[in-house]
XYZ file of C-alpha atoms in Angstrom:
288
model
C 26.132 -15.356 16.316
C 23.903 -15.942 19.380
C 20.183 -16.263 18.792
C 19.662 -13.920 21.750
C 20.622 -11.098 19.414
C 17.205 -11.435 17.800
C 15.196 -11.976 20.965
C 16.298 -9.029 23.083
C 13.861 -6.118 22.954
C 15.241 -2.669 23.867
C 13.722 -0.829 26.869
C -6.083 18.372 -2.614
C -8.329 19.842 -0.185
C -10.802 18.247 2.044
C -14.201 17.041 0.989
C -16.593 19.969 1.180
C -19.788 18.103 0.536
C -22.038 19.713 -2.039
C -20.115 22.960 -2.234
C -17.889 21.582 -4.985
C -18.804 19.389 -8.005
C -15.870 17.012 -7.506
C -13.248 17.254 -4.822
C -10.763 14.718 -3.524
C -9.059 14.003 -0.242
C -5.957 12.026 -1.087
C -4.191 9.658 1.236
C -0.651 10.915 1.885
C 1.996 8.344 1.038
C 4.043 7.702 4.165
C 7.816 7.893 4.065
C 9.198 4.360 4.610
C 12.322 5.872 6.114
C 10.360 7.448 8.972
C 11.653 6.811 12.498
C 10.305 3.852 14.445
C 9.170 6.324 17.114
C 6.283 7.320 14.835
C 4.689 3.856 15.103
C 3.501 4.196 18.708
C 1.886 7.638 18.196
C 0.171 6.293 15.071
C -1.299 3.418 17.088
C -2.447 5.917 19.707
C -4.084 8.070 17.030
C -6.056 5.044 15.778
C -6.771 3.856 19.304
C -5.190 0.413 18.897
C -2.502 -1.403 20.850
C 0.982 -2.035 19.490
C 0.900 -5.133 17.306
C -2.853 -4.881 16.623
C -4.299 -7.200 13.988
C -5.397 -6.012 10.546
C -9.079 -6.294 11.533
C -8.501 -4.242 14.680
C -6.694 -1.545 12.676
C -9.437 -1.465 10.050
C -12.286 -1.247 12.577
C -10.518 1.445 14.582
C -9.926 3.510 11.447
C -13.550 3.256 10.320
C -14.823 4.288 13.754
C -12.639 7.396 13.892
C -13.012 8.254 10.212
C -16.764 8.635 10.672
C -16.066 11.185 13.419
C -13.242 13.199 11.869
C -14.232 13.117 8.192
C -14.630 16.706 6.910
C -18.175 15.970 5.712
C -19.239 15.426 9.329
C -20.203 18.304 11.606
C -17.417 17.334 13.984
C -15.004 16.781 11.113
C -11.533 18.228 10.831
C -9.261 18.284 7.794
C -6.113 18.181 9.915
C -7.371 15.350 12.120
C -8.455 13.302 9.124
C -5.102 13.775 7.391
C -3.359 12.600 10.570
C -5.712 9.616 10.707
C -4.834 8.658 7.111
C -1.131 8.884 7.883
C -1.617 6.696 10.961
C -3.541 4.123 8.910
C -0.807 4.002 6.273
C 1.924 3.432 8.850
C 0.159 1.004 11.203
C -1.472 -1.061 8.451
C 1.862 -1.382 6.670
C 3.506 -2.726 9.820
C 0.569 -5.086 10.365
C 0.896 -6.549 6.865
C 4.615 -7.128 7.375
C 4.024 -8.748 10.739
C 1.257 -10.962 9.371
C 3.587 -12.614 6.867
C 3.601 -16.356 7.424
C 6.605 -18.606 7.907
C 5.971 -19.983 4.424
C 6.286 -16.531 2.883
C 9.411 -15.866 4.955
C 11.094 -18.986 3.616
C 10.412 -17.919 0.028
C 12.752 -14.957 0.392
C 16.489 -14.877 0.881
C 18.127 -14.476 4.277
C 19.070 -10.916 3.355
C 15.491 -9.917 2.503
C 14.179 -11.556 5.673
C 16.776 -9.692 7.749
C 15.774 -6.285 6.365
C 12.111 -7.098 6.858
C 12.850 -7.987 10.459
C 14.689 -4.710 11.039
C 11.709 -2.757 9.762
C 9.516 -4.212 12.515
C 9.451 -3.015 16.140
C 11.923 -5.161 18.069
C 9.225 -6.240 20.531
C 7.539 -8.167 17.693
C 10.665 -10.182 16.809
C 10.129 -13.125 19.213
C 6.666 -13.839 17.802
C 7.945 -13.574 14.232
C 10.975 -15.777 14.821
C 8.925 -18.483 16.540
C 7.109 -19.024 13.231
C 10.366 -19.610 11.339
C 11.718 -23.206 11.170
C 14.989 -23.782 13.001
C 16.800 -24.750 9.804
C 15.967 -21.390 8.260
C 17.102 -19.590 11.431
C 20.424 -21.414 11.318
C 20.835 -20.406 7.686
C 20.082 -16.802 8.640
C 22.660 -16.889 11.434
C 25.305 -18.249 9.052
C 24.539 -15.459 6.606
C 24.908 -12.842 9.351
C 28.190 -14.369 10.530
C 29.610 -14.226 7.002
C 28.748 -10.587 6.418
C 31.874 -8.528 5.876
C 30.275 -5.149 6.537
C 29.072 -6.074 10.015
C 25.771 -5.086 11.576
C 26.443 -1.500 12.591
C 24.164 1.234 11.275
C 22.246 -1.047 8.878
C 20.505 0.411 5.874
C 16.972 -0.573 6.807
C 15.508 0.588 3.533
C 17.839 -0.995 1.024
C 14.821 -1.759 -1.152
C 13.444 1.765 -1.151
C 13.859 2.026 -4.918
C 11.566 -0.968 -5.324
C 8.926 -0.096 -2.748
C 9.253 3.313 -1.205
C 9.150 5.503 -4.292
C 5.615 4.542 -5.238
C 3.446 7.289 -6.696
C 0.223 5.684 -5.461
C -2.593 8.096 -4.661
C -5.884 7.008 -3.166
C -8.707 9.519 -3.440
C -12.165 9.721 -1.907
C -14.355 11.812 -4.220
C -17.803 13.367 -3.855
C -20.230 14.708 -6.441
C -23.922 15.508 -6.059
C -24.135 13.703 -2.736
C -22.500 10.491 -4.004
C -19.050 9.187 -3.079
C -16.558 6.989 -4.857
C -12.992 5.797 -4.303
C -10.264 5.912 -6.918
C -6.670 4.694 -6.822
C -4.013 5.874 -9.279
C -0.869 3.779 -9.186
C 1.867 3.213 -11.764
C -0.296 4.108 -14.760
C -3.188 1.989 -13.461
C -6.471 3.522 -12.292
C -8.869 1.546 -10.082
C -12.326 3.002 -9.403
C -15.165 1.780 -7.206
C -18.900 2.270 -7.835
C -20.611 5.403 -6.545
C -22.496 5.226 -3.260
C -24.603 7.635 -1.223
C -23.219 6.143 1.996
C -20.152 7.910 3.367
C -19.575 4.960 5.703
C -19.490 2.545 2.738
C -17.110 4.844 0.861
C -14.781 4.987 3.863
C -14.812 1.188 4.101
C -13.891 0.911 0.426
C -11.211 3.569 0.859
C -9.650 1.563 3.698
C -9.855 -1.703 1.729
C -8.151 -0.196 -1.322
C -5.386 1.315 0.832
C -4.719 -2.072 2.441
C -4.709 -3.873 -0.922
C -2.295 -1.331 -2.370
C 0.072 -1.758 0.590
C -0.171 -5.540 0.249
C 0.779 -5.269 -3.433
C 3.690 -2.961 -2.591
C 4.862 -5.467 -0.001
C 4.851 -8.231 -2.627
C 6.931 -6.048 -4.946
C 9.390 -5.301 -2.167
C 9.744 -8.703 -0.532
C 9.009 -11.205 -3.287
C 10.349 -8.992 -6.081
C 7.163 -9.497 -8.082
C 6.733 -7.271 -11.146
C 3.978 -4.676 -10.972
C 1.537 -6.613 -13.165
C 1.815 -9.636 -10.873
C 1.608 -7.687 -7.619
C -1.567 -5.802 -8.590
C -3.430 -9.092 -8.922
C -4.244 -8.771 -5.211
C -7.019 -6.459 -6.440
C -8.767 -9.490 -7.943
C -10.954 -9.937 -4.876
C -14.608 -9.613 -3.935
C -14.483 -5.814 -4.137
C -16.135 -4.475 -7.295
C -13.572 -2.401 -9.171
C -13.294 -0.907 -12.642
C -9.810 -0.571 -14.105
C -8.167 1.696 -16.643
C -4.565 2.080 -17.797
C -2.868 5.365 -18.602
C 0.090 4.528 -20.814
C 2.451 7.476 -21.262
C 4.077 7.382 -24.695
C 6.292 10.404 -25.272
C 3.881 13.368 -25.269
C 0.739 11.250 -25.591
C -1.311 9.263 -23.108
C -3.189 6.147 -24.195
C -6.195 5.633 -21.959
C -7.722 2.188 -22.164
C -11.505 1.821 -21.705
C -12.752 1.246 -18.163
C -13.495 -2.412 -17.510
C -14.511 -4.526 -14.524
C -11.693 -6.956 -15.275
C -8.127 -6.201 -14.156
C -6.586 -8.728 -16.537
C -8.376 -7.133 -19.487
C -7.055 -3.698 -18.527
C -3.499 -5.008 -18.249
C -3.837 -6.954 -21.497
C -5.062 -3.847 -23.311
C -2.199 -1.876 -21.838
C 0.332 -4.434 -23.107
C -1.298 -4.445 -26.538
C -1.161 -0.649 -26.719
C 2.514 -0.684 -25.854
C 3.231 -3.356 -28.458
C 1.340 -1.369 -31.082
C 3.426 1.674 -30.276
C 6.652 -0.292 -30.546
C 5.697 -1.535 -33.995
C 4.944 2.014 -35.168
C 1.254 1.290 -35.636
C -0.055 3.323 -32.737
C -1.944 5.613 -35.097
C -4.124 2.663 -36.058
C -4.770 1.684 -32.423
C -8.504 2.111 -31.683
C -8.017 3.902 -28.366
C -8.514 7.488 -27.376
C -5.362 9.611 -27.435
C -4.979 12.814 -25.476
C -2.224 15.311 -24.897
C -0.378 14.936 -21.621
């Protein structure tokens, strides 16, 4: 299988300020099966070049978000929704592209191949240059041995692991203060309240990027959820809570600043339920 095969590149409502006690603008979850043609328009929407770095994407988003946010006089709900969709798509591609050669070598040839297919073909040469020759040769052998060929590949073979996420990132406002909250796989992450819309937008962007990084780890490295979410253990101040659905009841753990404590409490609640002692568990129960 010639190496040239890899190197050829083909030619809930908006925020309404103080009119509502608590409203949320949620980030739409992009469809991982979307056509590659949507990547270029998304870059254009953000005002970045194809293959822009994570910092460039973040700065471009913050600049435009402060213009199009519905709380601004020039704001537009439709424009801001489009901006969020562009951020989700472009940032996801940037995280994939930023993967190092070390991370590539941790995965199988099959996983690396699907990751490569999900990237724009013009980024392949740069990505492949970072991969040791021995790994490339192993990849070529794997491709040569494939019985189903290379026609019409299923680019999203791992959709069940990554693409069906129910993650929702919300930017809330109440009494002139903003906060960011992420709900993902029974875990709730919430940031402190701030009077600065710019600060809230920065936090919103950071949480979106961290969530996509965690999803990438689940997809590529096959990490379980509780391992992948550890990317949230960073310098950002976050409070965590678990919502554990048990039949018709929901066990809500207390909010804590520590992710590990929230996960530990969640595991303990589940164990208590399994041993039929949930009634004695000192946590608040509520109907679903």
